[in-house]
mmCIF file of C-alpha atoms in Angstrom:
data_model
loop_
_atom_site.group_PDB
_atom_site.id
_atom_site.type_symbol
_atom_site.label_atom_id
_atom_site.label_comp_id
_atom_site.label_asym_id
_atom_site.label_seq_id
_atom_site.Cartn_x
_atom_site.Cartn_y
_atom_site.Cartn_z
ATOM 1 C CA MET A 1 -46.564 23.887 26.555
ATOM 2 C CA THR A 2 -47.882 21.002 23.665
ATOM 3 C CA SER A 3 -47.572 17.066 24.140
ATOM 4 C CA THR A 4 -44.509 17.001 22.148
ATOM 5 C CA GLN A 5 -42.518 20.039 23.860
ATOM 6 C CA LYS A 6 -42.746 17.525 26.340
ATOM 7 C CA LEU A 7 -41.826 13.967 24.439
ATOM 8 C CA ARG A 8 -39.038 12.638 26.736
ATOM 9 C CA PRO A 9 -36.796 9.879 24.335
ATOM 10 C CA ASP A 10 -38.987 7.507 25.790
ATOM 11 C CA ALA A 11 -42.130 8.546 24.585
ATOM 12 C CA SER A 12 -44.225 7.520 21.471
ATOM 13 C CA PRO A 13 -46.202 11.171 20.332
ATOM 14 C CA GLU A 14 -49.294 12.034 21.112
ATOM 15 C CA VAL A 15 -52.632 12.651 18.849
ATOM 16 C CA LEU A 16 -51.578 16.547 18.903
ATOM 17 C CA ASP A 17 -48.740 15.773 18.185
ATOM 18 C CA TRP A 18 -49.604 14.115 15.222
ATOM 19 C CA ILE A 19 -52.135 16.639 14.393
ATOM 20 C CA SER A 20 -49.125 19.792 14.574
ATOM 21 C CA LEU A 21 -47.110 17.740 12.091
ATOM 22 C CA VAL A 22 -49.442 17.213 9.388
ATOM 23 C CA ALA A 23 -50.436 20.796 10.484
ATOM 24 C CA LEU A 24 -46.811 22.549 10.577
ATOM 25 C CA PHE A 25 -46.240 20.253 7.094
ATOM 26 C CA PRO A 26 -47.256 23.017 3.980
ATOM 27 C CA LEU A 27 -45.190 25.559 5.960
ATOM 28 C CA PHE A 28 -42.275 23.487 6.060
ATOM 29 C CA LEU A 29 -42.175 23.016 2.522
ATOM 30 C CA THR A 30 -42.797 26.883 1.241
ATOM 31 C CA LYS A 31 -40.483 27.951 3.803
ATOM 32 C CA TRP A 32 -38.036 25.395 2.432
ATOM 33 C CA SER A 33 -38.544 26.301 -1.661
ATOM 34 C CA LEU A 34 -37.280 30.029 -0.431
ATOM 35 C CA ALA A 35 -34.297 28.560 1.201
ATOM 36 C CA PHE A 36 -33.132 26.648 -1.682
ATOM 37 C CA LEU A 37 -33.851 28.829 -4.895
ATOM 38 C CA PHE A 38 -32.479 31.703 -2.315
ATOM 39 C CA SER A 39 -29.520 29.636 -0.793
ATOM 40 C CA ASN A 40 -26.832 32.195 0.184
ATOM 41 C CA GLN A 41 -24.157 28.837 -0.520
ATOM 42 C CA LYS A 42 -24.209 29.825 -4.599
ATOM 43 C CA SER A 43 -21.305 27.082 -4.329
ATOM 44 C CA LEU A 44 -22.175 23.976 -3.813
ATOM 45 C CA HIS A 45 -23.484 21.755 -6.352
ATOM 46 C CA TRP A 46 -26.982 22.032 -5.850
ATOM 47 C CA ARG A 47 -27.952 18.806 -4.679
ATOM 48 C CA GLN A 48 -25.642 20.317 -1.418
ATOM 49 C CA ASN A 49 -28.235 22.839 -1.486
ATOM 50 C CA CYS A 50 -31.563 20.823 -1.183
ATOM 51 C CA ALA A 51 -29.249 18.749 2.024
ATOM 52 C CA LEU A 52 -28.570 21.661 4.049
ATOM 53 C CA THR A 53 -31.983 23.103 3.486
ATOM 54 C CA PHE A 54 -33.727 20.801 3.948
ATOM 55 C CA LEU A 55 -31.909 19.932 7.612
ATOM 56 C CA ARG A 56 -31.881 23.411 8.508
ATOM 57 C CA THR A 57 -35.601 23.686 7.601
ATOM 58 C CA GLN A 58 -37.175 20.809 8.880
ATOM 59 C CA ARG A 59 -35.089 22.015 12.499
ATOM 60 C CA SER A 60 -36.395 25.232 12.669
ATOM 61 C CA ILE A 61 -40.123 24.050 11.924
ATOM 62 C CA PHE A 62 -40.358 20.445 13.486
ATOM 63 C CA PRO A 63 -39.920 20.583 17.968
ATOM 64 C CA THR A 64 -37.164 18.892 18.531
ATOM 65 C CA PRO A 65 -39.186 16.365 19.954
ATOM 66 C CA LEU A 66 -41.010 14.796 18.073
ATOM 67 C CA LEU A 67 -37.688 14.808 15.191
ATOM 68 C CA ARG A 68 -35.444 13.317 17.409
ATOM 69 C CA TRP A 69 -38.221 10.463 17.989
ATOM 70 C CA LEU A 70 -38.442 10.316 15.072
ATOM 71 C CA VAL A 71 -35.607 9.754 14.879
ATOM 72 C CA ARG A 72 -34.564 7.022 16.806
ATOM 73 C CA ARG A 73 -37.191 4.440 16.790
ATOM 74 C CA VAL A 74 -35.209 2.504 14.105
ATOM 75 C CA SER A 75 -32.002 1.494 16.837
ATOM 76 C CA THR A 76 -28.231 1.700 15.017
ATOM 77 C CA GLY A 77 -28.778 -2.180 14.650
ATOM 78 C CA SER A 78 -31.918 -2.422 13.141
ATOM 79 C CA THR A 79 -30.422 -0.388 10.719
ATOM 80 C CA ILE A 80 -27.255 -2.225 9.822
ATOM 81 C CA LYS A 81 -28.830 -5.469 9.988
ATOM 82 C CA ASP A 82 -31.800 -4.317 7.015
ATOM 83 C CA TYR A 83 -29.178 -2.154 5.021
ATOM 84 C CA CYS A 84 -26.872 -5.378 5.046
ATOM 85 C CA SER A 85 -29.775 -7.748 4.236
ATOM 86 C CA LYS A 86 -31.293 -5.777 1.368
ATOM 87 C CA HIS A 87 -27.473 -5.139 -1.058
ATOM 88 C CA LYS A 88 -26.453 -8.066 0.188
ATOM 89 C CA ILE A 89 -23.050 -8.188 2.595
ATOM 90 C CA ALA A 90 -22.611 -10.285 4.589
ATOM 91 C CA HIS A 91 -22.790 -9.356 8.490
ATOM 92 C CA GLN A 92 -21.725 -10.771 11.710
ATOM 93 C CA ILE A 93 -23.171 -9.674 15.629
ATOM 94 C CA VAL A 94 -21.000 -9.553 18.054
ATOM 95 C CA THR A 95 -22.796 -9.029 21.260
ATOM 96 C CA LEU A 96 -19.553 -7.465 23.969
ATOM 97 C CA PRO A 97 -20.120 -8.803 28.499
ATOM 98 C CA ALA A 98 -22.132 -5.861 30.322
ATOM 99 C CA SER A 99 -19.708 -3.647 32.275
ATOM 100 C CA SER A 100 -19.352 -1.595 35.382
ATOM 101 C CA THR A 101 -16.670 -0.003 36.768
ATOM 102 C CA GLU A 102 -15.977 1.388 40.638
ATOM 103 C CA LEU A 103 -16.170 5.340 39.202
ATOM 104 C CA HIS A 104 -19.261 4.190 36.767
ATOM 105 C CA PRO A 105 -21.278 1.478 39.221
ATOM 106 C CA ALA A 106 -24.314 1.296 36.586
ATOM 107 C CA LEU A 107 -24.463 -1.546 34.585
ATOM 108 C CA LEU A 108 -24.479 -0.798 30.831
ATOM 109 C CA PRO A 109 -26.111 -2.293 28.613
ATOM 110 C CA PRO A 110 -24.020 -4.911 25.949
ATOM 111 C CA ALA A 111 -22.591 -2.792 23.612
ATOM 112 C CA VAL A 112 -22.383 -4.740 20.220
ATOM 113 C CA LEU A 113 -20.754 -4.722 16.924
ATOM 114 C CA HIS A 114 -21.807 -5.093 14.118
ATOM 115 C CA ILE A 115 -19.194 -6.576 11.410
ATOM 116 C CA LEU A 116 -19.239 -6.575 7.756
ATOM 117 C CA THR A 117 -16.989 -8.574 5.592
ATOM 118 C CA LEU A 118 -16.210 -6.781 2.119
ATOM 119 C CA GLY A 119 -16.973 -8.571 -1.227
ATOM 120 C CA ASN A 120 -12.717 -7.649 -1.629
ATOM 121 C CA VAL A 121 -11.562 -9.254 0.868
ATOM 122 C CA GLU A 122 -8.599 -10.471 -0.535
ATOM 123 C CA ALA A 123 -7.727 -6.865 -2.068
ATOM 124 C CA LYS A 124 -4.496 -4.961 0.623
ATOM 125 C CA SER A 125 -3.571 -1.759 1.611
ATOM 126 C CA ARG A 126 -0.711 -0.490 0.504
ATOM 127 C CA SER A 127 1.050 -1.202 3.604
ATOM 128 C CA GLY A 128 0.616 -4.821 2.682
ATOM 129 C CA LYS A 129 -2.024 -6.036 4.506
ATOM 130 C CA ALA A 130 -5.943 -6.122 4.444
ATOM 131 C CA PRO A 131 -7.092 -3.427 7.020
ATOM 132 C CA THR A 132 -9.513 -3.246 9.042
ATOM 133 C CA LEU A 133 -11.566 -0.028 9.632
ATOM 134 C CA LEU A 134 -13.451 0.807 13.242
ATOM 135 C CA TYR A 135 -16.339 3.171 12.583
ATOM 136 C CA PHE A 136 -18.153 4.889 15.612
ATOM 137 C CA HIS A 137 -21.399 7.244 14.608
ATOM 138 C CA GLY A 138 -22.422 10.173 15.050
ATOM 139 C CA GLY A 139 -25.171 11.868 15.678
ATOM 140 C CA GLY A 140 -24.810 14.095 19.483
ATOM 141 C CA PHE A 141 -23.957 11.023 21.666
ATOM 142 C CA VAL A 142 -28.328 10.641 21.547
ATOM 143 C CA ASN A 143 -29.418 9.596 18.073
ATOM 144 C CA PRO A 144 -28.429 5.886 16.292
ATOM 145 C CA LEU A 145 -26.751 5.366 13.512
ATOM 146 C CA ARG A 146 -29.488 6.880 10.535
ATOM 147 C CA SER A 147 -29.189 4.881 6.542
ATOM 148 C CA PRO A 148 -27.765 7.737 4.716
ATOM 149 C CA HIS A 149 -24.195 6.740 7.882
ATOM 150 C CA MET A 150 -24.493 3.272 5.798
ATOM 151 C CA PRO A 151 -23.368 4.111 1.870
ATOM 152 C CA PHE A 152 -20.654 5.937 3.476
ATOM 153 C CA ILE A 153 -19.056 4.156 5.923
ATOM 154 C CA LEU A 154 -18.808 1.378 2.848
ATOM 155 C CA ALA A 155 -17.558 3.937 0.676
ATOM 156 C CA CYS A 156 -14.817 4.703 3.184
ATOM 157 C CA GLY A 157 -13.996 0.393 3.589
ATOM 158 C CA HIS A 158 -13.926 0.536 0.306
ATOM 159 C CA SER A 159 -11.483 3.131 -0.532
ATOM 160 C CA VAL A 160 -8.717 1.404 1.880
ATOM 161 C CA ARG A 161 -8.967 -1.790 1.106
ATOM 162 C CA ALA A 162 -10.483 -3.080 3.602
ATOM 163 C CA LYS A 163 -11.123 -7.553 5.020
ATOM 164 C CA GLN A 164 -13.847 -5.942 7.234
ATOM 165 C CA ILE A 165 -15.731 -2.972 8.557
ATOM 166 C CA ILE A 166 -16.206 -3.438 12.420
ATOM 167 C CA ILE A 167 -19.616 -0.575 13.663
ATOM 168 C CA LEU A 168 -19.712 0.064 17.131
ATOM 169 C CA GLU A 169 -23.285 0.152 18.186
ATOM 170 C CA TYR A 170 -23.370 2.404 20.754
ATOM 171 C CA SER A 171 -25.805 3.160 24.567
ATOM 172 C CA LEU A 172 -27.543 6.549 23.674
ATOM 173 C CA ALA A 173 -27.794 9.121 26.114
ATOM 174 C CA PRO A 174 -29.866 11.009 27.371
ATOM 175 C CA GLU A 175 -30.630 7.148 29.014
ATOM 176 C CA HIS A 176 -26.957 6.108 29.421
ATOM 177 C CA PRO A 177 -24.525 9.919 29.540
ATOM 178 C CA TYR A 178 -21.286 9.373 29.315
ATOM 179 C CA PRO A 179 -18.695 8.177 30.141
ATOM 180 C CA ALA A 180 -21.115 5.091 28.453
ATOM 181 C CA GLN A 181 -19.435 5.343 25.082
ATOM 182 C CA LEU A 182 -16.370 5.460 26.363
ATOM 183 C CA ILE A 183 -16.466 2.381 28.015
ATOM 184 C CA GLN A 184 -17.737 1.505 25.498
ATOM 185 C CA CYS A 185 -15.810 2.713 23.382
ATOM 186 C CA VAL A 186 -12.425 0.254 24.875
ATOM 187 C CA ALA A 187 -14.467 -2.592 25.327
ATOM 188 C CA SER A 188 -14.662 -2.175 21.549
ATOM 189 C CA LEU A 189 -11.097 -2.314 20.450
ATOM 190 C CA SER A 190 -10.237 -4.689 23.760
ATOM 191 C CA TYR A 191 -12.420 -7.281 21.859
ATOM 192 C CA LEU A 192 -10.316 -6.576 18.839
ATOM 193 C CA MET A 193 -6.726 -6.849 20.061
ATOM 194 C CA CYS A 194 -7.140 -9.788 22.265
ATOM 195 C CA THR A 195 -5.211 -12.516 21.015
ATOM 196 C CA SER A 196 -7.079 -15.323 23.719
ATOM 197 C CA SER A 197 -10.984 -13.703 23.697
ATOM 198 C CA GLY A 198 -11.868 -11.580 21.104
ATOM 199 C CA LEU A 199 -10.262 -11.312 17.407
ATOM 200 C CA GLY A 200 -6.431 -11.027 17.824
ATOM 201 C CA ILE A 201 -5.769 -7.987 15.356
ATOM 202 C CA SER A 202 -3.063 -6.191 15.306
ATOM 203 C CA ALA A 203 -3.392 -2.266 16.145
ATOM 204 C CA GLU A 204 -1.738 -2.258 13.562
ATOM 205 C CA ASP A 205 -3.865 -3.449 11.001
ATOM 206 C CA ILE A 206 -6.501 -1.285 12.548
ATOM 207 C CA ILE A 207 -7.867 2.291 11.527
ATOM 208 C CA LEU A 208 -10.357 3.912 13.411
ATOM 209 C CA ALA A 209 -12.491 6.251 12.603
ATOM 210 C CA GLY A 210 -15.861 8.438 13.288
ATOM 211 C CA ASP A 211 -17.743 11.559 12.383
ATOM 212 C CA SER A 212 -19.243 14.115 14.953
ATOM 213 C CA ALA A 213 -19.708 12.606 18.088
ATOM 214 C CA GLY A 214 -17.956 9.240 16.140
ATOM 215 C CA GLY A 215 -14.846 11.589 16.096
ATOM 216 C CA THR A 216 -14.797 12.548 19.484
ATOM 217 C CA LEU A 217 -15.718 8.759 20.835
ATOM 218 C CA VAL A 218 -11.706 8.201 17.973
ATOM 219 C CA GLY A 219 -9.581 10.213 20.359
ATOM 220 C CA SER A 220 -11.747 9.688 23.683
ATOM 221 C CA VAL A 221 -10.121 6.257 22.920
ATOM 222 C CA LEU A 222 -7.263 7.709 21.972
ATOM 223 C CA SER A 223 -6.521 9.467 24.774
ATOM 224 C CA HIS A 224 -8.276 6.830 27.152
ATOM 225 C CA ILE A 225 -4.872 4.435 25.766
ATOM 226 C CA GLN A 226 -1.928 7.567 26.422
ATOM 227 C CA ASN A 227 -3.992 8.936 29.817
ATOM 228 C CA PRO A 228 -5.824 6.212 31.165
ATOM 229 C CA SER A 229 -9.350 7.042 32.677
ATOM 230 C CA PRO A 230 -10.712 5.467 36.136
ATOM 231 C CA TYR A 231 -14.191 4.200 34.316
ATOM 232 C CA ALA A 232 -12.127 1.882 31.828
ATOM 233 C CA PRO A 233 -10.261 -1.173 31.929
ATOM 234 C CA MET A 234 -6.336 -0.437 30.479
ATOM 235 C CA LEU A 235 -5.874 -0.862 26.779
ATOM 236 C CA GLN A 236 -2.056 -1.954 26.727
ATOM 237 C CA MET A 237 -0.310 -2.048 23.453
ATOM 238 C CA LYS A 238 2.761 -3.745 22.454
ATOM 239 C CA SER A 239 6.609 -1.446 22.390
ATOM 240 C CA GLY A 240 6.337 0.726 19.476
ATOM 241 C CA GLU A 241 3.185 -0.346 18.495
ATOM 242 C CA GLU A 242 0.477 1.940 16.502
ATOM 243 C CA PHE A 243 -2.099 2.269 15.236
ATOM 244 C CA GLN A 244 -2.251 2.119 11.484
ATOM 245 C CA ALA A 245 -4.411 5.054 11.181
ATOM 246 C CA ALA A 246 -7.180 7.993 13.087
ATOM 247 C CA VAL A 247 -10.263 8.900 11.009
ATOM 248 C CA MET A 248 -11.641 12.192 12.888
ATOM 249 C CA ILE A 249 -14.493 13.931 10.184
ATOM 250 C CA SER A 250 -15.832 17.482 11.196
ATOM 251 C CA PRO A 251 -15.361 15.942 15.261
ATOM 252 C CA PHE A 252 -17.048 18.531 18.529
ATOM 253 C CA VAL A 253 -13.315 18.610 20.087
ATOM 254 C CA ARG A 254 -13.801 20.787 22.741
ATOM 255 C CA LEU A 255 -16.629 21.833 24.926
ATOM 256 C CA HIS A 256 -15.761 24.432 26.825
ATOM 257 C CA LYS A 257 -18.581 28.121 26.048
ATOM 258 C CA GLU A 258 -15.304 30.636 25.368
ATOM 259 C CA SER A 259 -15.667 28.654 22.005
ATOM 260 C CA MET A 260 -18.791 29.715 21.447
ATOM 261 C CA ASP A 261 -19.523 32.779 22.464
ATOM 262 C CA SER A 262 -17.433 34.565 21.036
ATOM 263 C CA PRO A 263 -18.849 37.282 18.521
ATOM 264 C CA MET A 264 -16.123 36.225 15.912
ATOM 265 C CA GLY A 265 -16.050 32.681 15.823
ATOM 266 C CA SER A 266 -17.491 29.965 14.016
ATOM 267 C CA TYR A 267 -20.320 29.632 16.083
ATOM 268 C CA LYS A 268 -22.011 33.641 15.285
ATOM 269 C CA MET A 269 -20.124 33.100 11.644
ATOM 270 C CA ASN A 270 -21.615 30.012 10.135
ATOM 271 C CA GLU A 271 -24.789 29.770 11.647
ATOM 272 C CA LYS A 272 -27.095 30.039 9.327
ATOM 273 C CA ARG A 273 -24.854 28.087 6.253
ATOM 274 C CA ASP A 274 -23.952 25.648 9.074
ATOM 275 C CA TYR A 275 -27.280 22.254 9.502
ATOM 276 C CA LEU A 276 -25.805 22.347 13.701
ATOM 277 C CA THR A 277 -26.628 25.418 15.818
ATOM 278 C CA ARG A 278 -25.849 26.354 19.141
ATOM 279 C CA ILE A 279 -28.734 25.596 20.574
ATOM 280 C CA GLN A 280 -28.274 22.129 19.094
ATOM 281 C CA VAL A 281 -25.385 21.915 20.517
ATOM 282 C CA ASP A 282 -25.837 22.924 24.670
ATOM 283 C CA GLU A 283 -29.010 20.429 23.628
ATOM 284 C CA PHE A 284 -27.232 17.356 23.071
ATOM 285 C CA GLY A 285 -24.452 18.555 25.763
ATOM 286 C CA GLU A 286 -26.730 18.704 28.177
ATOM 287 C CA ALA A 287 -27.922 14.927 27.499
ATOM 288 C CA TRP A 288 -24.810 13.021 27.011
ATOM 289 C CA LYS A 289 -23.325 14.285 30.297
ATOM 290 C CA GLY A 290 -19.559 14.701 29.035
ATOM 291 C CA ASP A 291 -17.454 16.691 31.740
ATOM 292 C CA GLU A 292 -16.085 19.451 30.311
ATOM 293 C CA LYS A 293 -12.361 19.234 33.407
ATOM 294 C CA GLU A 294 -11.472 15.129 32.173
ATOM 295 C CA VAL A 295 -9.501 14.995 28.359
ATOM 296 C CA TRP A 296 -11.964 11.855 27.218
ATOM 297 C CA ALA A 297 -14.730 14.790 26.918
ATOM 298 C CA ASN A 298 -13.503 17.895 26.172
ATOM 299 C CA LEU A 299 -10.485 16.836 23.903
ATOM 300 C CA CYS A 300 -8.350 20.350 24.018
ATOM 301 C CA GLY A 301 -10.453 22.180 26.653
ATOM 302 C CA VAL A 302 -8.540 20.878 29.555
ATOM 303 C CA GLU A 303 -5.407 22.257 30.963
ATOM 304 C CA GLY A 304 -2.714 19.097 30.684
ATOM 305 C CA ALA A 305 -4.808 18.189 27.340
ATOM 306 C CA ASP A 306 -1.861 19.568 25.052
ATOM 307 C CA LYS A 307 1.032 16.952 26.393
ATOM 308 C CA VAL A 308 -1.785 14.174 26.322
ATOM 309 C CA TRP A 309 -2.041 14.378 22.090
ATOM 310 C CA GLN A 310 2.012 15.439 21.617
ATOM 311 C CA ALA A 311 2.959 12.038 23.104
ATOM 312 C CA VAL A 312 -1.074 10.742 21.578
ATOM 313 C CA PHE A 313 0.482 11.731 17.427
ATOM 314 C CA GLN A 314 3.593 13.025 18.020
ATOM 315 C CA GLY A 315 5.511 10.957 20.927
ATOM 316 C CA LYS A 316 8.791 10.219 22.617
ATOM 317 C CA GLY A 317 12.068 8.300 20.656
ATOM 318 C CA GLY A 318 9.803 7.680 17.873
ATOM 319 C CA VAL A 319 7.088 6.510 20.048
ATOM 320 C CA ARG A 320 3.282 7.408 19.510
ATOM 321 C CA LEU A 321 0.106 6.005 19.172
ATOM 322 C CA VAL A 322 -1.229 6.566 15.536
ATOM 323 C CA LYS A 323 0.572 6.375 12.003
ATOM 324 C CA LYS A 324 -1.223 8.313 10.223
ATOM 325 C CA LEU A 325 -4.136 10.703 11.327
ATOM 326 C CA PHE A 326 -6.623 12.912 9.487
ATOM 327 C CA ILE A 327 -9.331 15.509 10.462
ATOM 328 C CA THR A 328 -11.357 17.345 8.937
ATOM 329 C CA VAL A 329 -14.353 20.301 9.326
ATOM 330 C CA GLY A 330 -16.149 23.188 7.037
ATOM 331 C CA THR A 331 -15.697 26.010 6.085
ATOM 332 C CA ALA A 332 -19.514 26.168 6.862
ATOM 333 C CA GLU A 333 -19.847 24.372 10.454
ATOM 334 C CA VAL A 334 -19.209 25.697 13.182
ATOM 335 C CA PHE A 335 -17.191 23.543 15.087
ATOM 336 C CA LEU A 336 -14.667 25.035 12.951
ATOM 337 C CA ASP A 337 -12.660 27.047 15.368
ATOM 338 C CA ASP A 338 -12.509 24.380 17.582
ATOM 339 C CA CYS A 339 -10.952 21.601 15.120
ATOM 340 C CA ARG A 340 -8.039 24.203 13.590
ATOM 341 C CA PHE A 341 -7.292 24.684 17.432
ATOM 342 C CA PHE A 342 -7.097 20.593 17.786
ATOM 343 C CA GLY A 343 -5.347 20.468 14.535
ATOM 344 C CA GLY A 344 -2.978 23.251 16.318
ATOM 345 C CA GLU A 345 0.677 22.915 16.636
ATOM 346 C CA SER A 346 -0.151 23.023 20.782
ATOM 347 C CA TYR A 347 -2.375 19.632 19.687
ATOM 348 C CA ALA A 348 -2.107 17.617 17.099
ATOM 349 C CA ASN A 349 0.154 19.434 15.350
ATOM 350 C CA THR A 350 -1.468 18.748 11.701
ATOM 351 C CA GLN A 351 -0.461 20.572 8.588
ATOM 352 C CA THR A 352 -3.861 22.594 6.695
ATOM 353 C CA VAL A 353 -4.737 21.833 2.755
ATOM 354 C CA ILE A 354 -7.593 24.328 1.638
ATOM 355 C CA ALA A 355 -10.232 21.777 0.205
ATOM 356 C CA LYS A 356 -10.878 24.603 -3.028
ATOM 357 C CA GLN A 357 -14.755 23.350 -5.078
ATOM 358 C CA GLU A 358 -13.657 24.414 -8.160
ATOM 359 C CA LYS A 359 -11.846 21.010 -9.708
ATOM 360 C CA SER A 360 -9.244 23.369 -11.633
ATOM 361 C CA LYS A 361 -7.826 23.204 -7.996
ATOM 362 C CA ASP A 362 -6.177 19.893 -7.296
ATOM 363 C CA TRP A 363 -5.405 20.049 -3.304
ATOM 364 C CA THR A 364 -5.566 16.173 -3.638
ATOM 365 C CA GLU A 365 -2.308 15.819 -4.611
ATOM 366 C CA GLU A 366 -1.825 17.758 -1.914
ATOM 367 C CA LEU A 367 -3.027 14.152 0.776
ATOM 368 C CA GLY A 368 -0.796 11.861 0.769
ATOM 369 C CA SER A 369 2.386 14.283 2.013
ATOM 370 C CA TRP A 370 2.145 14.388 5.852
ATOM 371 C CA GLU A 371 0.525 12.241 8.644
ATOM 372 C CA ARG A 372 -1.281 14.538 10.622
ATOM 373 C CA ILE A 373 -3.141 16.180 7.811
ATOM 374 C CA MET A 374 -6.208 18.361 8.218
ATOM 375 C CA VAL A 375 -8.862 19.493 5.271
ATOM 376 C CA GLU A 376 -10.618 22.357 5.449
ATOM 377 C CA CYS A 377 -13.199 21.866 2.673
ATOM 378 C CA GLU A 378 -14.091 25.636 1.335
ATOM 379 C CA GLY A 379 -17.844 26.580 1.544
ATOM 380 C CA GLU A 380 -19.492 22.806 3.236
ATOM 381 C CA ALA A 381 -20.950 21.697 6.468
ATOM 382 C CA HIS A 382 -21.214 19.476 8.978
ATOM 383 C CA VAL A 383 -20.112 16.223 7.632
ATOM 384 C CA GLN A 384 -20.973 17.289 4.122
ATOM 385 C CA ALA A 385 -19.783 13.916 2.671
ATOM 386 C CA VAL A 386 -22.747 11.929 4.528
ATOM 387 C CA LEU A 387 -24.431 14.095 2.822
ATOM 388 C CA ASP A 388 -23.989 13.938 0.384
ATOM 389 C CA ALA A 389 -23.591 9.994 0.166
ATOM 390 C CA ALA A 390 -27.361 9.845 0.824
ATOM 391 C CA LEU A 391 -27.345 11.703 -2.322
ATOM 392 C CA GLY A 392 -25.619 9.678 -3.818
ATOM 393 C CA TYR A 393 -23.359 12.869 -4.391
ATOM 394 C CA GLN A 394 -19.412 11.679 -5.111
ATOM 395 C CA ASP A 395 -17.784 15.559 -6.147
ATOM 396 C CA GLY A 396 -18.245 17.286 -2.681
ATOM 397 C CA VAL A 397 -15.121 19.126 -1.811
ATOM 398 C CA MET A 398 -14.919 15.935 1.314
ATOM 399 C CA THR A 399 -15.835 13.183 -0.175
ATOM 400 C CA ARG A 400 -13.283 13.501 -2.481
ATOM 401 C CA ALA A 401 -10.603 14.182 0.534
ATOM 402 C CA ILE A 402 -11.607 11.380 3.261
ATOM 403 C CA MET A 403 -11.813 8.958 -0.062
ATOM 404 C CA THR A 404 -8.266 10.103 -2.095
ATOM 405 C CA TRP A 405 -6.408 10.117 1.536
ATOM 406 C CA LEU A 406 -7.707 6.969 2.612
ATOM 407 C CA LYS A 407 -6.664 5.746 -0.981
ATOM 408 C CA THR A 408 -2.660 6.646 0.072
ATOM 409 C CA LEU A 409 -2.923 4.320 3.239
#
């Protein structure tokens, strides 16, 4: 066993790790080149294929602990500050008080909010108000926000004509496993909505959004408001008040092993098309330690979850938590089946739009027709829109779907 194989998240690589990295690099370049040339996803743009084969090859060649150390060298906060400084974006940091509860007595590090003021502060949404976009980043709960997230998040903010974007810097697993992130997400939302000690933003002016694990956290917060967990304080909503929208991009919605083990399921069918694999999902889950028996972690995999989501999205007598819901997933994702399950009639009850690669198929006209919609993006992989933004590619179907839908708000 090499030192890399037992590398802790907080440990630096040893000399042998660096030697291994250098020695494997020629093999990586060779395998990546061949994978790109002989890719079986010809419907995608060459830049998309380049990114996907890069990630798949990287994770097949280099040891996971070393890759994780490389990713975690730069914190979420540092990435945001550096990006905002480089691009001259107004940036304010708010550190929330550390918190603990009876069922989670360990004092968590304080959650940190990064408030980005957009240049188009006078812009208004179709409702006549400038919304606030609260964004939870992905990374399997163990990785910080990375620089490729930033152009994507900013594009979302501009598309919805937001006054400001607020990004939560939450604590990472395995040092801070579930429900740490849920507690910090609730605290951030409470701060936004509190009139006495926070920003006093109305729920109807807030758009909740997140990708991958961040999409899971959007669901975690909504399920906590509807069905309060014992881990965080209740978040009171005014009578009849509802969030303007919720956006869940390639969310991880079901922890049940049945969806992973089905021989015809998307974990099996897409294991060579997506860059995310069953092994990696298991590793993230082991670090995060989300409770499979709780709806705040296992969004649609527990008994009674259907009633929670029906109340969140459909309500009784018109009383619901979210005015509009947007879910998107690639048809080449391992999460495809689970997202379809969550979007089904028993849970989110979404209308499904199949987003085709061919531009002649004008599926974008359908996006503003329904209050709850799931877009399946033909041939695209996990959080494809974030990868595309990193490459400056704006014609991917997931990117077009998200930005087009946000402009309808």
